[in-house]
PDB file of C-alpha atoms and ligand atoms in Angstrom:
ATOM      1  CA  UNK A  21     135.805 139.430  79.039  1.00 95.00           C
ATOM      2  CA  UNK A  22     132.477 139.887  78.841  1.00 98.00           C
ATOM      3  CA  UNK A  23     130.520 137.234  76.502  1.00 98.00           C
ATOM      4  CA  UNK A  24     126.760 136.191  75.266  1.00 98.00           C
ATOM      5  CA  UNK A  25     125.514 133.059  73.306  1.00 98.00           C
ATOM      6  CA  UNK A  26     123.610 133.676  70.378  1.00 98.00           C
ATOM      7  CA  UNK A  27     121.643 130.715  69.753  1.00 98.00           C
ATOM      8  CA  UNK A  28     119.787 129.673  66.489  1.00 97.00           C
ATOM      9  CA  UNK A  29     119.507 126.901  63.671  1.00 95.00           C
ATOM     10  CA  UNK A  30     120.839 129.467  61.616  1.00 96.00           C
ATOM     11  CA  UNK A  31     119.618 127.575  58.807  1.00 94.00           C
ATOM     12  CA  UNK A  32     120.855 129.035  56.808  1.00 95.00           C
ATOM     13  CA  UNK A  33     122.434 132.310  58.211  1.00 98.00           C
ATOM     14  CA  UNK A  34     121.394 135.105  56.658  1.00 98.00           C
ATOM     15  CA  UNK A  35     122.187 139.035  56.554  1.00 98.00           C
ATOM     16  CA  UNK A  36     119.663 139.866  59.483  1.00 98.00           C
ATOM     17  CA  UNK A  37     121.684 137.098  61.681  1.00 98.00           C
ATOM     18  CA  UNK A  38     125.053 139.087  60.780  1.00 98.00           C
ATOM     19  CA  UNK A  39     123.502 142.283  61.617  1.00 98.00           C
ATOM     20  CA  UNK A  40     122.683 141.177  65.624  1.00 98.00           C
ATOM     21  CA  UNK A  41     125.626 140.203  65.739  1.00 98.00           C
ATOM     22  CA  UNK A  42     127.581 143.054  64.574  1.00 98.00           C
ATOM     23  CA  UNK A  43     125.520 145.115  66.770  1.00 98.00           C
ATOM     24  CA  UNK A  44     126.151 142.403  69.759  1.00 98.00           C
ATOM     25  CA  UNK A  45     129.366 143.766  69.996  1.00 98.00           C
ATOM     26  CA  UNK A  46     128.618 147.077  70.910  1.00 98.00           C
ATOM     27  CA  UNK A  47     127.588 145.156  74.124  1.00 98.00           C
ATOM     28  CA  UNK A  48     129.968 142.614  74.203  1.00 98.00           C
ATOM     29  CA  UNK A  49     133.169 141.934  73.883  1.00 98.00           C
ATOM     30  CA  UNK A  50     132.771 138.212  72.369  1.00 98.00           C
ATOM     31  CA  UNK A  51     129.558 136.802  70.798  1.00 98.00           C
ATOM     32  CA  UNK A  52     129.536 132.526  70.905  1.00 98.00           C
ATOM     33  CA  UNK A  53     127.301 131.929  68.052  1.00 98.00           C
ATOM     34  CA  UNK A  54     125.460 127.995  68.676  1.00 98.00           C
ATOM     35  CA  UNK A  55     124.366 126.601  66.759  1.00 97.00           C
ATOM     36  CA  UNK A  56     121.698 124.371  68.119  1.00 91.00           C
ATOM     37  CA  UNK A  57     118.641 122.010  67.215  1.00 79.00           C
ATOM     38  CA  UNK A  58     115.134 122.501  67.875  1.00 70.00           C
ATOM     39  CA  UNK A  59     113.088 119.318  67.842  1.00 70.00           C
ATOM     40  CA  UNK A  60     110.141 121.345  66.122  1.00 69.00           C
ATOM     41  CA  UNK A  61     112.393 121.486  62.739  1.00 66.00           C
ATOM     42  CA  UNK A  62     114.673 119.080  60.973  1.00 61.00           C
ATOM     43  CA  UNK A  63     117.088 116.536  61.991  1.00 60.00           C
ATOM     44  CA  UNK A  64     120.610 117.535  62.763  1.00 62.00           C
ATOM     45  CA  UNK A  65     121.889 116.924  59.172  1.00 66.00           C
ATOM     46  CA  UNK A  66     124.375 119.613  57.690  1.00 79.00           C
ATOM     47  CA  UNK A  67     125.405 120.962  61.127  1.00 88.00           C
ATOM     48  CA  UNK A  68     128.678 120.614  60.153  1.00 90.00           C
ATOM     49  CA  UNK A  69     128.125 123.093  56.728  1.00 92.00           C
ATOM     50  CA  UNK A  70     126.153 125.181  59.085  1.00 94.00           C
ATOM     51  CA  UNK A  71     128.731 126.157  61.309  1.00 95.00           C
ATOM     52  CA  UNK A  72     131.380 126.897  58.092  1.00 96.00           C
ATOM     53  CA  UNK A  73     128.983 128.700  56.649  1.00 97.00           C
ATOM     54  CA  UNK A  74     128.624 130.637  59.479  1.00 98.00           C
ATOM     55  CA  UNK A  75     132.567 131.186  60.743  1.00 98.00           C
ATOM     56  CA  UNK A  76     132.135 132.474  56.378  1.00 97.00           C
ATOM     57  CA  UNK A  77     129.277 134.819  56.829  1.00 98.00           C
ATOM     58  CA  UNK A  78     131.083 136.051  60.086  1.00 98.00           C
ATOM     59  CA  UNK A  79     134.410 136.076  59.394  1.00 97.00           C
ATOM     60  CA  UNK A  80     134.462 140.065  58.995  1.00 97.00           C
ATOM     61  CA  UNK A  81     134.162 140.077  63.241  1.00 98.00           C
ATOM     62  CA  UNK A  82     137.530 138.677  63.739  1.00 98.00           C
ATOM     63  CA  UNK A  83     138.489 136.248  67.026  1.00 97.00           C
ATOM     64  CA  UNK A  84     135.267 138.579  68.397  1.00 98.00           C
ATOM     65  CA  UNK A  85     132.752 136.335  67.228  1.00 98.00           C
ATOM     66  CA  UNK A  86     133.859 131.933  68.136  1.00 98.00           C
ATOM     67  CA  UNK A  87     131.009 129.557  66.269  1.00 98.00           C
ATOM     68  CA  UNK A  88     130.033 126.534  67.853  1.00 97.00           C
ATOM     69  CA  UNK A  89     127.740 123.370  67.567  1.00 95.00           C
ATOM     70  CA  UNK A  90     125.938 122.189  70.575  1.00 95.00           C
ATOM     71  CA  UNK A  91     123.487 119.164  71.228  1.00 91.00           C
ATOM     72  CA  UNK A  92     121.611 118.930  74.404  1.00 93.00           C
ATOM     73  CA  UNK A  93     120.181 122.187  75.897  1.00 96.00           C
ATOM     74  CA  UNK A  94     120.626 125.858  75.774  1.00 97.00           C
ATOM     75  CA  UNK A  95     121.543 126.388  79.174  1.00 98.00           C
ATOM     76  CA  UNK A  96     124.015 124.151  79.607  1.00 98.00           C
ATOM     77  CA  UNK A  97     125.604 125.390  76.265  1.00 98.00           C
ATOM     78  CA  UNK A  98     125.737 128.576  77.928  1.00 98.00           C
ATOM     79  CA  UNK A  99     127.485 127.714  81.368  1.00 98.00           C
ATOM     80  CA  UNK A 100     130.055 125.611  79.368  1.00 98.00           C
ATOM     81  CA  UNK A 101     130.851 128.807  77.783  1.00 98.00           C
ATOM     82  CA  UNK A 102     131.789 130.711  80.950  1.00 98.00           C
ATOM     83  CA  UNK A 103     128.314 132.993  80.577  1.00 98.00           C
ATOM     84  CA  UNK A 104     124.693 133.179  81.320  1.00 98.00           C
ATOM     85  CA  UNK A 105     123.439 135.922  78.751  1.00 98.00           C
ATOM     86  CA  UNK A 106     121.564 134.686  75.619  1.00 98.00           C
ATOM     87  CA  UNK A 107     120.996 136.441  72.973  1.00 98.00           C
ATOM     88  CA  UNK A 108     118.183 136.650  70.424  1.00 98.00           C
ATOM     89  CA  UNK A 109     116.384 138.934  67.705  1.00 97.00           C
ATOM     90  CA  UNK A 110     112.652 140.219  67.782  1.00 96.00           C
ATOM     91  CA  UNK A 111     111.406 140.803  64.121  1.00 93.00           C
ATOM     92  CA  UNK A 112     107.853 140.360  65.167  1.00 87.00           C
ATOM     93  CA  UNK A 113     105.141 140.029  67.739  1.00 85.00           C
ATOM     94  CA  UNK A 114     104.788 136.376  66.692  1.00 86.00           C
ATOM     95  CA  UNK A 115     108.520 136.295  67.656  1.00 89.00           C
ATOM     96  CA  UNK A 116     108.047 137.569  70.538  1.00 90.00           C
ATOM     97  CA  UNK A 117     105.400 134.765  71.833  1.00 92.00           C
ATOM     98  CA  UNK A 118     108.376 132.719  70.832  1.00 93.00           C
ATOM     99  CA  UNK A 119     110.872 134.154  72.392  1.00 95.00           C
ATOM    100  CA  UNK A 120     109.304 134.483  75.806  1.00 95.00           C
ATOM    101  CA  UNK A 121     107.787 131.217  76.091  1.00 95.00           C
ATOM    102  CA  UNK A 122     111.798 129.857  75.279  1.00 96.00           C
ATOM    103  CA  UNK A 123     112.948 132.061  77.975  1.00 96.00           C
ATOM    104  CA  UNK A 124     110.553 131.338  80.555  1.00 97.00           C
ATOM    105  CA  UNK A 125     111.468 127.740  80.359  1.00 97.00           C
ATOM    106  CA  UNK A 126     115.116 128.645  80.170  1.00 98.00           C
ATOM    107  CA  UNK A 127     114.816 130.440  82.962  1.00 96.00           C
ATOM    108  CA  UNK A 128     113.137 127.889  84.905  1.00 97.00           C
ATOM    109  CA  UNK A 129     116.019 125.833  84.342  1.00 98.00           C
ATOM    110  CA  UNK A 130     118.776 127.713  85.208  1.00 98.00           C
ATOM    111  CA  UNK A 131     117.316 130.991  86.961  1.00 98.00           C
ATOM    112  CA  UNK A 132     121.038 132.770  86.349  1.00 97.00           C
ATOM    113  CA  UNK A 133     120.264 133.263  82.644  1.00 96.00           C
ATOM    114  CA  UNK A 134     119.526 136.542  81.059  1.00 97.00           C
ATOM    115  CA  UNK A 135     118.307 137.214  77.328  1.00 97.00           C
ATOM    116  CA  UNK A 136     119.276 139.813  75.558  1.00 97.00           C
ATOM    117  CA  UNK A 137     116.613 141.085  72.940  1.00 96.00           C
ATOM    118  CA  UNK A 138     117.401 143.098  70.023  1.00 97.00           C
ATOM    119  CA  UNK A 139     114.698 144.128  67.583  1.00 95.00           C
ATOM    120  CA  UNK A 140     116.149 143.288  64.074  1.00 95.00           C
ATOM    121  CA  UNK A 141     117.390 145.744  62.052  1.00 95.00           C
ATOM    122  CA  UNK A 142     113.843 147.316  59.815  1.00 95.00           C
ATOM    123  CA  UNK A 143     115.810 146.473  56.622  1.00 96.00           C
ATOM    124  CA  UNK A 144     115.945 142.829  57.567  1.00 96.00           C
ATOM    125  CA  UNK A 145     112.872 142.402  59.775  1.00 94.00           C
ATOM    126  CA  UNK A 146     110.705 140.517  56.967  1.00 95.00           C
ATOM    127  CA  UNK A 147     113.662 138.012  56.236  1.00 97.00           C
ATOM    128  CA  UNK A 148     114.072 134.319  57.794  1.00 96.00           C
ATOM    129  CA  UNK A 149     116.037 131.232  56.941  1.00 96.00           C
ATOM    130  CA  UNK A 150     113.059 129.605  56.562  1.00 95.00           C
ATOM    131  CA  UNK A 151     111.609 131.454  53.470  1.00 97.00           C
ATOM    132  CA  UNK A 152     115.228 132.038  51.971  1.00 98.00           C
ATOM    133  CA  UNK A 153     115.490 128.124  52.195  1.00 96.00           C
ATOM    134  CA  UNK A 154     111.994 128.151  50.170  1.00 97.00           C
ATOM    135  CA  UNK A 155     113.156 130.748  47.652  1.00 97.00           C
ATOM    136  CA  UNK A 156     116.431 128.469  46.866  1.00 97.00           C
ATOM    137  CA  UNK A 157     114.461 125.616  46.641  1.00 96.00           C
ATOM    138  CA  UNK A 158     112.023 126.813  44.280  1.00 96.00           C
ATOM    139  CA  UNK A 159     115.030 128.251  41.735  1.00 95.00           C
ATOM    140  CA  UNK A 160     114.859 132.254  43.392  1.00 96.00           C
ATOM    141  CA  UNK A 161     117.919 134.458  43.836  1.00 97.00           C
ATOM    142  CA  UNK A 162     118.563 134.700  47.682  1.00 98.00           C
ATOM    143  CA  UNK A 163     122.083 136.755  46.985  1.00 98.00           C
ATOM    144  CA  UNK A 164     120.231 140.330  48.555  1.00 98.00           C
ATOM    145  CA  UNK A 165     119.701 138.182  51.710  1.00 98.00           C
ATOM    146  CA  UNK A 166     122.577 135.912  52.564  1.00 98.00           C
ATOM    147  CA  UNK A 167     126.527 135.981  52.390  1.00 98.00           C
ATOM    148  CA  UNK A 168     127.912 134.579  48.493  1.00 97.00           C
ATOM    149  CA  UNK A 169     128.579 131.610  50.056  1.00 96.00           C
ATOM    150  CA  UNK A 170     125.450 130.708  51.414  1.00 97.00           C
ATOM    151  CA  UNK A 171     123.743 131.427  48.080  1.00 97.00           C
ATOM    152  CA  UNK A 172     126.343 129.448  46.421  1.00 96.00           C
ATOM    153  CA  UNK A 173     125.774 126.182  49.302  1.00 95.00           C
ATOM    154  CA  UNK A 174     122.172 126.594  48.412  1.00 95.00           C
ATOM    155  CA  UNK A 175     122.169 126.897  44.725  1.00 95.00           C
ATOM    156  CA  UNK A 176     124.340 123.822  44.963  1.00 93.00           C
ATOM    157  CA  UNK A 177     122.309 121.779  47.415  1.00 92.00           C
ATOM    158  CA  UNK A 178     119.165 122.800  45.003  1.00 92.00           C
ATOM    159  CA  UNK A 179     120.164 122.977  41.641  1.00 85.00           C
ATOM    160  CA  UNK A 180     120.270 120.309  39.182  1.00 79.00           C
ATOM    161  CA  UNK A 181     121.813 117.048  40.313  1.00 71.00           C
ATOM    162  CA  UNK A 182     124.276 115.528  37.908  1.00 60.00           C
TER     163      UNK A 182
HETATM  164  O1  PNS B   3     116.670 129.683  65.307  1.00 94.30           O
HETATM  165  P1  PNS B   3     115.735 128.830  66.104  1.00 94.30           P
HETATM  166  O2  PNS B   3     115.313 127.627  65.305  1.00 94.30           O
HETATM  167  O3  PNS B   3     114.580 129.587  66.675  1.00 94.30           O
HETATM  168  O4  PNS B   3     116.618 128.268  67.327  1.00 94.30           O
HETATM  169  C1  PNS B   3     116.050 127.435  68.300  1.00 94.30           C
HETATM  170  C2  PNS B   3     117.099 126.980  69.323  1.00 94.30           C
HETATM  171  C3  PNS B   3     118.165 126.121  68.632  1.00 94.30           C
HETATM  172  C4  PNS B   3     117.753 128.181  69.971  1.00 94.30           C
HETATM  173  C5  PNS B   3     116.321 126.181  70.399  1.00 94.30           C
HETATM  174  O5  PNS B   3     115.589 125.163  69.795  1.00 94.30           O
HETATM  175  C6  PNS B   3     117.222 125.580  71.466  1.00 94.30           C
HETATM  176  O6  PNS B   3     117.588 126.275  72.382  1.00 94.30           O
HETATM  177  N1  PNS B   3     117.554 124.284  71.317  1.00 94.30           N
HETATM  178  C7  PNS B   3     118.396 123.574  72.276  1.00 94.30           C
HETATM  179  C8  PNS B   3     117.576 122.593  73.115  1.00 94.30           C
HETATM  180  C9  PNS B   3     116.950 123.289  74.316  1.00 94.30           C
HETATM  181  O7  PNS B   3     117.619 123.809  75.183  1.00 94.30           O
HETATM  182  N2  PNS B   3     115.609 123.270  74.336  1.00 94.30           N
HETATM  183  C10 PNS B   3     114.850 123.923  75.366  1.00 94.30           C
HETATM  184  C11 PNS B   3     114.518 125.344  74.945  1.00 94.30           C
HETATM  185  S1  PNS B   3     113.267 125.994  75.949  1.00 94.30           S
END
C-alpha cells in the first residue's frame, strides 16, 4: 500500500488542507495526516482538539486518510509510518522559500525522503489557519473556510466566556 505523510500544525484545518488531501489520493492509496509542532509557533496546547478536529474535517475519506500526533521530528514520523514521501501544499512563492528550506534540511537528515508538492487549489490559495484563527478571534465568520466544526471549536474557544 502505497502511503505519504502530510505534515502541518493544521491549526486549525481548513478547506484548502481537505482539498490536498482529497487530491493526495489520486496518488496514494493512504494519506497519514501529522500533526506536528514547529518551534517558530505556539506551544503544543490543543493537540489533542487538533487531531479530532481533523479525523471531523476528514472523515468523508474513509480508513484512506489515519490522523496522527507526533513530537520529535518529521523524519522520523515518517519512517515510523512505513514511508518516506512527505507531502505539502504551495500557495505561494513565499511558501515555496519555506518549503524548500524544510526539505533541504529534511533531506539532509534522512536522504530517503521525498516531498510531494501540490500547488493549492486557486479557490483556496489566499486562505491559512493563521488568518482564519485571526478572523475568529476578532468576532468574523470563518464557516466559507473551515469544516462546521471547526467554526463551531473556534467560535467557542473565542466567544464570550461565561
Ligand atoms: O503547517 P506548518 O506549521 O508549516 O507545519 C510545520 C511542521 C509541523 C511540518 C514542521 O514544523 C515540522 O516538521 N515539525 C517537526 C519537527 C521537525 O522535524 N523539525 C525540522 C524540520 S526541518
Amino acid at each position: 500500500m502505497s502511503k505519504v505523510v502530510y505534515p502541518g500544525s493544521f491549526n486549525p484545518i481548513t478547506h484548502g488542507h481537505a482539498n490536498l488531501v482529497e487530491r493526495a489520493l489520486y496518488l496514494f492509496d493512504q494519506v497519514i495526516v501529522g500533526i506536528g509542532t514547529s518551534v517558530d509557533k505556539e506551544p503544543d496546547e490543543y493537540l489533542s482538539e487538533r487531531i479530532d478536529l481533523c479525523r471531523l474535517a476528514l472523515g468523508e475519506f474513509g480508513d484512506r486518510v489515519v490522523v496522527k500526533g507526533f513530537n520529535g521530528l518529521l523524519v522520523n514520523f515518517v519512517r515510523s509510518n512505513n514511508t518516506r514521501f512527505i507531502l505539502r501544499g504551495l500557495r505561494t512563492l513565499t511558501d515555496y522559500d519555506y518549503e524548500f528550506q524544510m526539505l533541504e534540511m529534511n533531506r539532509h537528515l534522512d536522504p530517503e525522503i521525498e516531498y510531494v508538492l501540490l500547488p493549492t487549489a486557486s479557490q483556496w490559495s489566499f486562505l491559512s489557519s493563521t488568518r482564519v484563527r485571526e478572523i475568529a478571534s476578532l468576532g468574523g465568520d470563518v464557516t466559507a473556510f473551515v469544516h462546521p466544526a471547526v467554526a463551531a471549536h473556534l467560535a467557542k474557544l473565542y466567544g464570550p466566556k461565561n
